[in-house]
Amino acid sequence: NHWAMAWVGLEINTLAVLPLISKSHHPRAIEASTKYFLTQAAASTLLLFSSMTNAWFSGQWDISQLTHPVSCMLLTIAISIKLGLVPFHFWFPEVLQGSTLTTCLLLATVMKFPPITLFYLTSSSLNPALLSSMAIASAALGGWMGLNQTQTRKVLAFSSIAHLGWMAIILIYNPNLTLITFFLYTMTTSAIFFILNTTNTLKLSTIMAAWTKIPPLSTIFMLTLLSLAGLPPLTGFLPKWLIIQELTKQELTLAATIIALLSLLGLFFYLRLAYCATITLPPNFTNYMKQWQSNKSTNTMTTTLTTLSIMLLPLSPTML
C-alpha cells in the first residue's frame, strides 16, 4: 500500500524481463530490449513523480489515498505507458516482434499484471473522461493496425492493445470486471502463444503450412482465436458481454456501442488467422516442402488452457 514499494516492484519487474528479451543476441532482440528499458524507465519515473506530487500536497504515501488531480493524471499516463495503451502504444508491437514467443507470452500477460493492479487500487480517483477516450482509441487502433499484419506476434500485440481498451473503459465503474477481463484475456492469449510455440509459427504463411503437422491442434487454434475475438458460445464472449451490460447500466450507451462496433475490426483479423490456420491450402511452390504429420504430443498446459479458453462460458454465473 506504499507508493515507494510499488515503484521498486515495477523496477525489479522491468529488470527481470530485460535479459529474457535480449538473450538471443540478435540485433532485433537488442533493439527490443533497449526500447523496452527506455519506455518502462520513463513510465516508472513518471509514476514516482506522480506519487511524490501527491505526497507533497496531501502528506499521504498510501496508494488508495491518491487525491491530487495532477497526480491522478500523471499516474494514468505512467501506467498507460507501462501497459501500452494508445497513445503510448508504439513500443509494444516492436518489442514483441524482437522477442521469442515465450518472452512475448510473458510481456503480453504476466508483465501487464502489476500496472493493472495499480489501476485497480486507484480506480476510484482516476479521471473518467481521460480513461474512456484512451480506451476507445486503444480499441480502435488495436483493430485498425492489426488488419494488415502478417507477423503473428504483431497481430497478438495489437490484439493486446485492443483488449486493454476494453479493460480501461470499465475500470472506473466496475474494477472487478477489469480483473475478470484481464484473467480471461491472459488465459486465452497464453493458449494461443503455447500453440504457436508448439508449431513454431511466426508468420501467417507458416500457419498455412502448419495444419499438416498436427491437424487437431489447428482446429483448436481456430476455436481459441474465435474465443479471443469474443464470439458467443466461447469463453471470450463473457467479459465483452459483462462490460457492455455494465456500460449500459451506467447510461454510457454510446461508449458501449462504439467499443462493440470496434471489436468487429479485431474479429476480422482473428478470422483471417483462423482461416489461414484451418481452411487455406498453401501454394505449392517448387521449393515448398510438404511438412510431415508429427506425432509430437502437446503439453498438458496447452491442453488445459485451450479447453478453458473455449468452454468456460457456461460457468459464468459462478464467476460473478
mmCIF file of N, CA, C and O in Angstrom, residues 76 79-80 82-86 92 107-124 126-128 130-140 156-190 227-228 236 238-244 246-247 252 255 259-260 262-263 270:
data_model
loop_
_atom_site.group_PDB
_atom_site.id
_atom_site.type_symbol
_atom_site.label_atom_id
_atom_site.label_comp_id
_atom_site.label_asym_id
_atom_site.label_seq_id
_atom_site.Cartn_x
_atom_site.Cartn_y
_atom_site.Cartn_z
ATOM 1 N N THR A 76 -2.165 8.059 -14.457
ATOM 2 C CA THR A 76 -2.849 7.435 -15.603
ATOM 3 C C THR A 76 -1.895 7.331 -16.791
ATOM 4 O O THR A 76 -1.815 6.289 -17.452
ATOM 5 N N ILE A 79 0.953 4.627 -16.078
ATOM 6 C CA ILE A 79 0.519 3.232 -16.186
ATOM 7 C C ILE A 79 0.110 2.897 -17.621
ATOM 8 O O ILE A 79 0.307 1.780 -18.084
ATOM 9 N N SER A 80 -0.412 3.903 -18.344
ATOM 10 C CA SER A 80 -0.746 3.675 -19.756
ATOM 11 C C SER A 80 0.509 3.382 -20.568
ATOM 12 O O SER A 80 0.492 2.544 -21.468
ATOM 13 N N LYS A 82 3.196 2.000 -19.307
ATOM 14 C CA LYS A 82 3.602 0.645 -18.882
ATOM 15 C C LYS A 82 2.798 -0.441 -19.594
ATOM 16 O O LYS A 82 3.328 -1.484 -19.959
ATOM 17 N N LEU A 83 1.495 -0.176 -19.770
ATOM 18 C CA LEU A 83 0.617 -1.180 -20.378
ATOM 19 C C LEU A 83 0.682 -1.164 -21.900
ATOM 20 O O LEU A 83 0.490 -2.181 -22.547
ATOM 21 N N GLY A 84 0.908 0.034 -22.469
ATOM 22 C CA GLY A 84 0.868 0.158 -23.929
ATOM 23 C C GLY A 84 -0.507 0.591 -24.417
ATOM 24 O O GLY A 84 -0.932 0.221 -25.500
ATOM 25 N N LEU A 85 -1.215 1.408 -23.618
ATOM 26 C CA LEU A 85 -2.494 1.973 -24.074
ATOM 27 C C LEU A 85 -2.211 3.085 -25.079
ATOM 28 O O LEU A 85 -1.207 3.788 -24.951
ATOM 29 N N VAL A 86 -3.095 3.269 -26.058
ATOM 30 C CA VAL A 86 -2.952 4.384 -27.007
ATOM 31 C C VAL A 86 -3.069 5.681 -26.209
ATOM 32 O O VAL A 86 -3.929 5.753 -25.330
ATOM 33 N N PHE A 92 5.157 -1.313 -27.882
ATOM 34 C CA PHE A 92 4.729 -2.686 -27.598
ATOM 35 C C PHE A 92 4.857 -3.662 -28.784
ATOM 36 O O PHE A 92 5.486 -4.706 -28.660
ATOM 37 N N LEU A 107 5.453 -10.916 -21.782
ATOM 38 C CA LEU A 107 5.234 -9.482 -21.944
ATOM 39 C C LEU A 107 3.755 -9.153 -22.127
ATOM 40 O O LEU A 107 3.278 -8.126 -21.652
ATOM 41 N N ALA A 108 3.036 -10.025 -22.837
ATOM 42 C CA ALA A 108 1.630 -9.726 -23.136
ATOM 43 C C ALA A 108 0.706 -10.068 -21.985
ATOM 44 O O ALA A 108 -0.429 -9.596 -21.938
ATOM 45 N N THR A 109 1.152 -10.909 -21.046
ATOM 46 C CA THR A 109 0.247 -11.329 -19.963
ATOM 47 C C THR A 109 0.779 -10.967 -18.577
ATOM 48 O O THR A 109 0.314 -10.021 -17.966
ATOM 49 N N VAL A 110 1.801 -11.673 -18.112
ATOM 50 C CA VAL A 110 2.275 -11.520 -16.727
ATOM 51 C C VAL A 110 2.766 -10.099 -16.447
ATOM 52 O O VAL A 110 2.487 -9.529 -15.390
ATOM 53 N N MET A 111 3.476 -9.503 -17.419
ATOM 54 C CA MET A 111 4.054 -8.175 -17.184
ATOM 55 C C MET A 111 2.995 -7.070 -17.141
ATOM 56 O O MET A 111 3.267 -5.950 -16.743
ATOM 57 N N LYS A 112 1.769 -7.400 -17.589
ATOM 58 C CA LYS A 112 0.690 -6.397 -17.538
ATOM 59 C C LYS A 112 0.000 -6.407 -16.180
ATOM 60 O O LYS A 112 -0.775 -5.515 -15.867
ATOM 61 N N PHE A 113 0.281 -7.442 -15.383
ATOM 62 C CA PHE A 113 -0.466 -7.607 -14.138
ATOM 63 C C PHE A 113 -0.165 -6.520 -13.087
ATOM 64 O O PHE A 113 -1.100 -5.937 -12.519
ATOM 65 N N PRO A 114 1.132 -6.197 -12.819
ATOM 66 C CA PRO A 114 1.388 -5.143 -11.813
ATOM 67 C C PRO A 114 0.756 -3.787 -12.157
ATOM 68 O O PRO A 114 0.085 -3.205 -11.300
ATOM 69 N N PRO A 115 0.891 -3.277 -13.420
ATOM 70 C CA PRO A 115 0.241 -1.990 -13.707
ATOM 71 C C PRO A 115 -1.292 -2.071 -13.589
ATOM 72 O O PRO A 115 -1.913 -1.136 -13.077
ATOM 73 N N ILE A 116 -1.878 -3.190 -14.028
ATOM 74 C CA ILE A 116 -3.346 -3.337 -13.914
ATOM 75 C C ILE A 116 -3.757 -3.315 -12.441
ATOM 76 O O ILE A 116 -4.774 -2.731 -12.071
ATOM 77 N N THR A 117 -2.932 -3.936 -11.578
ATOM 78 C CA THR A 117 -3.223 -3.938 -10.141
ATOM 79 C C THR A 117 -3.222 -2.516 -9.587
ATOM 80 O O THR A 117 -4.088 -2.143 -8.792
ATOM 81 N N LEU A 118 -2.232 -1.715 -10.027
ATOM 82 C CA LEU A 118 -2.171 -0.324 -9.561
ATOM 83 C C LEU A 118 -3.393 0.460 -10.039
ATOM 84 O O LEU A 118 -3.942 1.278 -9.314
ATOM 85 N N PHE A 119 -3.814 0.217 -11.282
ATOM 86 C CA PHE A 119 -5.039 0.850 -11.796
ATOM 87 C C PHE A 119 -6.234 0.440 -10.933
ATOM 88 O O PHE A 119 -7.077 1.255 -10.591
ATOM 89 N N TYR A 120 -6.268 -0.846 -10.582
ATOM 90 C CA TYR A 120 -7.373 -1.384 -9.782
ATOM 91 C C TYR A 120 -7.440 -0.687 -8.418
ATOM 92 O O TYR A 120 -8.515 -0.315 -7.948
ATOM 93 N N LEU A 121 -6.259 -0.507 -7.802
ATOM 94 C CA LEU A 121 -6.215 0.096 -6.461
ATOM 95 C C LEU A 121 -6.584 1.576 -6.475
ATOM 96 O O LEU A 121 -7.106 2.107 -5.496
ATOM 97 N N THR A 122 -6.278 2.266 -7.586
ATOM 98 C CA THR A 122 -6.521 3.716 -7.615
ATOM 99 C C THR A 122 -7.757 4.060 -8.444
ATOM 100 O O THR A 122 -7.993 5.231 -8.730
ATOM 101 N N SER A 123 -8.547 3.044 -8.839
ATOM 102 C CA SER A 123 -9.635 3.280 -9.802
ATOM 103 C C SER A 123 -10.616 4.370 -9.365
ATOM 104 O O SER A 123 -11.145 5.107 -10.198
ATOM 105 N N SER A 124 -10.826 4.505 -8.054
ATOM 106 C CA SER A 124 -11.834 5.468 -7.584
ATOM 107 C C SER A 124 -11.415 6.916 -7.826
ATOM 108 O O SER A 124 -12.252 7.813 -7.881
ATOM 109 N N LEU A 126 -9.445 8.076 -10.483
ATOM 110 C CA LEU A 126 -8.988 8.387 -11.844
ATOM 111 C C LEU A 126 -10.013 9.226 -12.599
ATOM 112 O O LEU A 126 -11.179 9.287 -12.229
ATOM 113 N N ASN A 127 -9.548 9.846 -13.687
ATOM 114 C CA ASN A 127 -10.394 10.730 -14.478
ATOM 115 C C ASN A 127 -11.179 9.921 -15.523
ATOM 116 O O ASN A 127 -10.575 9.358 -16.432
ATOM 117 N N PRO A 128 -12.520 9.880 -15.432
ATOM 118 C CA PRO A 128 -13.298 9.033 -16.347
ATOM 119 C C PRO A 128 -13.158 9.426 -17.817
ATOM 120 O O PRO A 128 -13.023 8.571 -18.686
ATOM 121 N N LEU A 130 -10.696 10.993 -19.429
ATOM 122 C CA LEU A 130 -9.369 10.663 -19.967
ATOM 123 C C LEU A 130 -9.268 9.153 -20.236
ATOM 124 O O LEU A 130 -8.864 8.724 -21.328
ATOM 125 N N LEU A 131 -9.689 8.362 -19.240
ATOM 126 C CA LEU A 131 -9.587 6.897 -19.388
ATOM 127 C C LEU A 131 -10.477 6.370 -20.512
ATOM 128 O O LEU A 131 -10.048 5.535 -21.307
ATOM 129 N N SER A 132 -11.708 6.897 -20.593
ATOM 130 C CA SER A 132 -12.635 6.410 -21.620
ATOM 131 C C SER A 132 -12.129 6.740 -23.015
ATOM 132 O O SER A 132 -12.202 5.911 -23.916
ATOM 133 N N SER A 133 -11.590 7.968 -23.184
ATOM 134 C CA SER A 133 -11.111 8.338 -24.524
ATOM 135 C C SER A 133 -9.898 7.486 -24.909
ATOM 136 O O SER A 133 -9.771 7.042 -26.056
ATOM 137 N N MET A 134 -9.003 7.216 -23.936
ATOM 138 C CA MET A 134 -7.846 6.362 -24.222
ATOM 139 C C MET A 134 -8.302 4.936 -24.539
ATOM 140 O O MET A 134 -7.740 4.274 -25.408
ATOM 141 N N ALA A 135 -9.329 4.478 -23.817
ATOM 142 C CA ALA A 135 -9.829 3.116 -24.017
ATOM 143 C C ALA A 135 -10.407 2.941 -25.417
ATOM 144 O O ALA A 135 -10.088 1.984 -26.123
ATOM 145 N N ILE A 136 -11.238 3.915 -25.851
ATOM 146 C CA ILE A 136 -11.860 3.800 -27.179
ATOM 147 C C ILE A 136 -10.796 3.928 -28.267
ATOM 148 O O ILE A 136 -10.807 3.199 -29.261
ATOM 149 N N ALA A 137 -9.803 4.822 -28.028
ATOM 150 C CA ALA A 137 -8.706 4.959 -29.001
ATOM 151 C C ALA A 137 -7.912 3.659 -29.097
ATOM 152 O O ALA A 137 -7.507 3.244 -30.190
ATOM 153 N N SER A 138 -7.707 2.990 -27.960
ATOM 154 C CA SER A 138 -6.960 1.719 -27.959
ATOM 155 C C SER A 138 -7.715 0.643 -28.718
ATOM 156 O O SER A 138 -7.132 -0.098 -29.519
ATOM 157 N N ALA A 139 -9.028 0.562 -28.466
ATOM 158 C CA ALA A 139 -9.831 -0.452 -29.167
ATOM 159 C C ALA A 139 -9.818 -0.202 -30.674
ATOM 160 O O ALA A 139 -9.709 -1.134 -31.471
ATOM 161 N N ALA A 140 -9.877 1.092 -31.053
ATOM 162 C CA ALA A 140 -9.899 1.434 -32.480
ATOM 163 C C ALA A 140 -8.552 1.141 -33.126
ATOM 164 O O ALA A 140 -8.460 0.472 -34.157
ATOM 165 N N LEU A 156 -0.849 -10.309 -32.389
ATOM 166 C CA LEU A 156 -1.209 -10.508 -30.978
ATOM 167 C C LEU A 156 -0.906 -9.272 -30.143
ATOM 168 O O LEU A 156 -1.576 -9.017 -29.138
ATOM 169 N N ALA A 157 0.111 -8.479 -30.564
ATOM 170 C CA ALA A 157 0.406 -7.229 -29.852
ATOM 171 C C ALA A 157 -0.755 -6.259 -30.015
ATOM 172 O O ALA A 157 -1.221 -5.656 -29.039
ATOM 173 N N PHE A 158 -1.256 -6.110 -31.251
ATOM 174 C CA PHE A 158 -2.378 -5.186 -31.467
ATOM 175 C C PHE A 158 -3.660 -5.721 -30.837
ATOM 176 O O PHE A 158 -4.494 -4.946 -30.371
ATOM 177 N N SER A 159 -3.787 -7.050 -30.800
ATOM 178 C CA SER A 159 -4.937 -7.647 -30.123
ATOM 179 C C SER A 159 -4.886 -7.293 -28.636
ATOM 180 O O SER A 159 -5.902 -6.999 -28.004
ATOM 181 N N SER A 160 -3.679 -7.305 -28.074
ATOM 182 C CA SER A 160 -3.497 -6.970 -26.659
ATOM 183 C C SER A 160 -3.896 -5.516 -26.399
ATOM 184 O O SER A 160 -4.562 -5.208 -25.398
ATOM 185 N N ILE A 161 -3.496 -4.613 -27.314
ATOM 186 C CA ILE A 161 -3.836 -3.187 -27.159
ATOM 187 C C ILE A 161 -5.357 -3.004 -27.190
ATOM 188 O O ILE A 161 -5.931 -2.266 -26.380
ATOM 189 N N ALA A 162 -6.030 -3.716 -28.114
ATOM 190 C CA ALA A 162 -7.493 -3.611 -28.210
ATOM 191 C C ALA A 162 -8.162 -4.128 -26.932
ATOM 192 O O ALA A 162 -9.108 -3.519 -26.421
ATOM 193 N N HIS A 163 -7.638 -5.240 -26.389
ATOM 194 C CA HIS A 163 -8.221 -5.783 -25.154
ATOM 195 C C HIS A 163 -8.002 -4.844 -23.966
ATOM 196 O O HIS A 163 -8.857 -4.750 -23.084
ATOM 197 N N LEU A 164 -6.841 -4.173 -23.948
ATOM 198 C CA LEU A 164 -6.587 -3.210 -22.871
ATOM 199 C C LEU A 164 -7.604 -2.074 -22.915
ATOM 200 O O LEU A 164 -7.972 -1.517 -21.880
ATOM 201 N N GLY A 165 -8.046 -1.734 -24.127
ATOM 202 C CA GLY A 165 -9.095 -0.718 -24.263
ATOM 203 C C GLY A 165 -10.364 -1.144 -23.537
ATOM 204 O O GLY A 165 -10.969 -0.363 -22.798
ATOM 205 N N TRP A 166 -10.743 -2.419 -23.715
ATOM 206 C CA TRP A 166 -11.933 -2.950 -23.023
ATOM 207 C C TRP A 166 -11.740 -2.913 -21.512
ATOM 208 O O TRP A 166 -12.668 -2.612 -20.755
ATOM 209 N N MET A 167 -10.515 -3.237 -21.061
ATOM 210 C CA MET A 167 -10.273 -3.235 -19.604
ATOM 211 C C MET A 167 -10.334 -1.820 -19.036
ATOM 212 O O MET A 167 -10.861 -1.588 -17.950
ATOM 213 N N ALA A 168 -9.776 -0.857 -19.801
ATOM 214 C CA ALA A 168 -9.687 0.519 -19.283
ATOM 215 C C ALA A 168 -11.053 1.192 -19.232
ATOM 216 O O ALA A 168 -11.316 2.005 -18.346
ATOM 217 N N ILE A 169 -11.942 0.847 -20.177
ATOM 218 C CA ILE A 169 -13.220 1.590 -20.247
ATOM 219 C C ILE A 169 -14.117 1.274 -19.047
ATOM 220 O O ILE A 169 -14.914 2.102 -18.614
ATOM 221 N N ILE A 170 -13.961 0.081 -18.480
ATOM 222 C CA ILE A 170 -14.864 -0.332 -17.392
ATOM 223 C C ILE A 170 -14.216 -0.121 -16.019
ATOM 224 O O ILE A 170 -14.870 -0.252 -14.979
ATOM 225 N N LEU A 171 -12.934 0.248 -16.021
ATOM 226 C CA LEU A 171 -12.143 0.305 -14.787
ATOM 227 C C LEU A 171 -12.780 1.149 -13.684
ATOM 228 O O LEU A 171 -12.837 0.745 -12.523
ATOM 229 N N ILE A 172 -13.297 2.325 -14.041
ATOM 230 C CA ILE A 172 -13.821 3.239 -13.024
ATOM 231 C C ILE A 172 -15.167 2.742 -12.485
ATOM 232 O O ILE A 172 -15.467 2.884 -11.304
ATOM 233 N N TYR A 173 -15.973 2.147 -13.355
ATOM 234 C CA TYR A 173 -17.332 1.781 -12.967
ATOM 235 C C TYR A 173 -17.396 0.444 -12.241
ATOM 236 O O TYR A 173 -18.217 0.261 -11.355
ATOM 237 N N ASN A 174 -16.538 -0.493 -12.673
ATOM 238 C CA ASN A 174 -16.544 -1.804 -12.014
ATOM 239 C C ASN A 174 -15.148 -2.429 -12.129
ATOM 240 O O ASN A 174 -14.880 -3.202 -13.053
ATOM 241 N N PRO A 175 -14.245 -2.099 -11.181
ATOM 242 C CA PRO A 175 -12.849 -2.578 -11.276
ATOM 243 C C PRO A 175 -12.731 -4.105 -11.287
ATOM 244 O O PRO A 175 -11.827 -4.642 -11.922
ATOM 245 N N ASN A 176 -13.670 -4.797 -10.618
ATOM 246 C CA ASN A 176 -13.601 -6.272 -10.607
ATOM 247 C C ASN A 176 -13.749 -6.861 -12.005
ATOM 248 O O ASN A 176 -13.142 -7.880 -12.337
ATOM 249 N N LEU A 177 -14.571 -6.181 -12.827
ATOM 250 C CA LEU A 177 -14.755 -6.629 -14.208
ATOM 251 C C LEU A 177 -13.454 -6.502 -15.000
ATOM 252 O O LEU A 177 -13.159 -7.329 -15.857
ATOM 253 N N THR A 178 -12.685 -5.448 -14.691
ATOM 254 C CA THR A 178 -11.384 -5.284 -15.353
ATOM 255 C C THR A 178 -10.502 -6.484 -15.052
ATOM 256 O O THR A 178 -9.848 -7.017 -15.946
ATOM 257 N N LEU A 179 -10.514 -6.914 -13.793
ATOM 258 C CA LEU A 179 -9.684 -8.069 -13.412
ATOM 259 C C LEU A 179 -10.162 -9.352 -14.089
ATOM 260 O O LEU A 179 -9.357 -10.132 -14.588
ATOM 261 N N ILE A 180 -11.491 -9.563 -14.129
ATOM 262 C CA ILE A 180 -12.033 -10.768 -14.796
ATOM 263 C C ILE A 180 -11.607 -10.774 -16.258
ATOM 264 O O ILE A 180 -11.130 -11.772 -16.791
ATOM 265 N N THR A 181 -11.761 -9.600 -16.916
ATOM 266 C CA THR A 181 -11.374 -9.476 -18.337
ATOM 267 C C THR A 181 -9.898 -9.795 -18.510
ATOM 268 O O THR A 181 -9.507 -10.514 -19.427
ATOM 269 N N PHE A 182 -9.083 -9.258 -17.595
ATOM 270 C CA PHE A 182 -7.627 -9.471 -17.708
ATOM 271 C C PHE A 182 -7.280 -10.950 -17.554
ATOM 272 O O PHE A 182 -6.487 -11.486 -18.319
ATOM 273 N N PHE A 183 -7.895 -11.616 -16.581
ATOM 274 C CA PHE A 183 -7.574 -13.033 -16.361
ATOM 275 C C PHE A 183 -7.994 -13.900 -17.549
ATOM 276 O O PHE A 183 -7.261 -14.776 -17.985
ATOM 277 N N LEU A 184 -9.199 -13.616 -18.073
ATOM 278 C CA LEU A 184 -9.666 -14.415 -19.212
ATOM 279 C C LEU A 184 -8.817 -14.130 -20.456
ATOM 280 O O LEU A 184 -8.502 -15.033 -21.231
ATOM 281 N N TYR A 185 -8.430 -12.851 -20.627
ATOM 282 C CA TYR A 185 -7.567 -12.493 -21.764
ATOM 283 C C TYR A 185 -6.216 -13.209 -21.635
ATOM 284 O O TYR A 185 -5.686 -13.762 -22.597
ATOM 285 N N THR A 186 -5.663 -13.208 -20.397
ATOM 286 C CA THR A 186 -4.372 -13.868 -20.145
ATOM 287 C C THR A 186 -4.440 -15.348 -20.486
ATOM 288 O O THR A 186 -3.555 -15.888 -21.149
ATOM 289 N N MET A 187 -5.533 -15.975 -20.061
ATOM 290 C CA MET A 187 -5.700 -17.408 -20.300
ATOM 291 C C MET A 187 -5.740 -17.725 -21.801
ATOM 292 O O MET A 187 -5.035 -18.609 -22.291
ATOM 293 N N THR A 188 -6.563 -16.957 -22.532
ATOM 294 C CA THR A 188 -6.729 -17.231 -23.969
ATOM 295 C C THR A 188 -5.449 -16.934 -24.739
ATOM 296 O O THR A 188 -5.025 -17.712 -25.599
ATOM 297 N N THR A 189 -4.810 -15.791 -24.413
ATOM 298 C CA THR A 189 -3.576 -15.424 -25.121
ATOM 299 C C THR A 189 -2.472 -16.435 -24.824
ATOM 300 O O THR A 189 -1.702 -16.787 -25.722
ATOM 301 N N SER A 190 -2.404 -16.907 -23.574
ATOM 302 C CA SER A 190 -1.395 -17.914 -23.235
ATOM 303 C C SER A 190 -1.606 -19.165 -24.070
ATOM 304 O O SER A 190 -0.652 -19.735 -24.606
ATOM 305 N N SER A 227 -12.456 -17.398 -29.695
ATOM 306 C CA SER A 227 -12.757 -17.063 -28.297
ATOM 307 C C SER A 227 -12.131 -15.711 -27.949
ATOM 308 O O SER A 227 -12.747 -14.881 -27.277
ATOM 309 N N LEU A 228 -10.902 -15.490 -28.420
ATOM 310 C CA LEU A 228 -10.222 -14.208 -28.167
ATOM 311 C C LEU A 228 -10.977 -13.071 -28.852
ATOM 312 O O LEU A 228 -11.016 -11.946 -28.350
ATOM 313 N N GLY A 236 -14.440 -16.166 -24.432
ATOM 314 C CA GLY A 236 -14.092 -14.755 -24.678
ATOM 315 C C GLY A 236 -15.285 -13.831 -24.765
ATOM 316 O O GLY A 236 -15.153 -12.609 -24.673
ATOM 317 N N LEU A 238 -17.708 -13.742 -22.598
ATOM 318 C CA LEU A 238 -18.120 -13.372 -21.238
ATOM 319 C C LEU A 238 -17.701 -11.945 -20.841
ATOM 320 O O LEU A 238 -18.561 -11.141 -20.472
ATOM 321 N N PRO A 239 -16.384 -11.589 -20.909
ATOM 322 C CA PRO A 239 -16.024 -10.227 -20.489
ATOM 323 C C PRO A 239 -16.683 -9.143 -21.336
ATOM 324 O O PRO A 239 -17.155 -8.143 -20.802
ATOM 325 N N LYS A 240 -16.793 -9.358 -22.650
ATOM 326 C CA LYS A 240 -17.391 -8.329 -23.522
ATOM 327 C C LYS A 240 -18.864 -8.126 -23.168
ATOM 328 O O LYS A 240 -19.355 -6.998 -23.085
ATOM 329 N N TRP A 241 -19.527 -9.220 -22.934
ATOM 330 C CA TRP A 241 -20.951 -9.183 -22.583
ATOM 331 C C TRP A 241 -21.158 -8.411 -21.278
ATOM 332 O O TRP A 241 -22.002 -7.520 -21.189
ATOM 333 N N LEU A 242 -20.350 -8.750 -20.259
ATOM 334 C CA LEU A 242 -20.492 -8.102 -18.956
ATOM 335 C C LEU A 242 -20.139 -6.615 -19.031
ATOM 336 O O LEU A 242 -20.778 -5.784 -18.387
ATOM 337 N N ILE A 243 -19.100 -6.282 -19.826
ATOM 338 C CA ILE A 243 -18.672 -4.874 -19.931
ATOM 339 C C ILE A 243 -19.765 -4.052 -20.611
ATOM 340 O O ILE A 243 -20.126 -2.965 -20.147
ATOM 341 N N ILE A 244 -20.327 -4.589 -21.714
ATOM 342 C CA ILE A 244 -21.388 -3.847 -22.416
ATOM 343 C C ILE A 244 -22.607 -3.686 -21.495
ATOM 344 O O ILE A 244 -23.222 -2.618 -21.434
ATOM 345 N N GLU A 246 -22.589 -3.552 -18.172
ATOM 346 C CA GLU A 246 -22.256 -2.570 -17.125
ATOM 347 C C GLU A 246 -22.273 -1.147 -17.684
ATOM 348 O O GLU A 246 -22.756 -0.221 -17.035
ATOM 349 N N LEU A 247 -21.754 -0.975 -18.904
ATOM 350 C CA LEU A 247 -21.733 0.365 -19.513
ATOM 351 C C LEU A 247 -23.155 0.872 -19.761
ATOM 352 O O LEU A 247 -23.439 2.057 -19.546
ATOM 353 N N LEU A 252 -24.023 4.708 -20.351
ATOM 354 C CA LEU A 252 -22.976 5.080 -21.324
ATOM 355 C C LEU A 252 -23.211 4.271 -22.606
ATOM 356 O O LEU A 252 -22.329 3.587 -23.102
ATOM 357 N N ALA A 255 -20.793 4.905 -25.605
ATOM 358 C CA ALA A 255 -19.463 4.276 -25.449
ATOM 359 C C ALA A 255 -19.565 2.775 -25.691
ATOM 360 O O ALA A 255 -18.710 2.184 -26.375
ATOM 361 N N ILE A 259 -17.511 0.858 -28.718
ATOM 362 C CA ILE A 259 -16.482 -0.158 -28.434
ATOM 363 C C ILE A 259 -16.924 -1.536 -28.967
ATOM 364 O O ILE A 259 -16.098 -2.329 -29.426
ATOM 365 N N ALA A 260 -18.244 -1.802 -28.973
ATOM 366 C CA ALA A 260 -18.730 -3.075 -29.532
ATOM 367 C C ALA A 260 -18.498 -3.119 -31.040
ATOM 368 O O ALA A 260 -18.089 -4.142 -31.594
ATOM 369 N N LEU A 262 -16.184 -1.450 -32.632
ATOM 370 C CA LEU A 262 -14.736 -1.503 -32.886
ATOM 371 C C LEU A 262 -14.193 -2.923 -32.725
ATOM 372 O O LEU A 262 -13.157 -3.260 -33.296
ATOM 373 N N SER A 263 -14.893 -3.748 -31.924
ATOM 374 C CA SER A 263 -14.395 -5.113 -31.751
ATOM 375 C C SER A 263 -14.563 -5.927 -33.043
ATOM 376 O O SER A 263 -13.955 -6.984 -33.203
ATOM 377 N N TYR A 270 -8.775 -11.806 -36.483
ATOM 378 C CA TYR A 270 -8.771 -13.133 -35.857
ATOM 379 C C TYR A 270 -9.305 -14.177 -36.846
ATOM 380 O O TYR A 270 -8.798 -15.277 -36.949
#
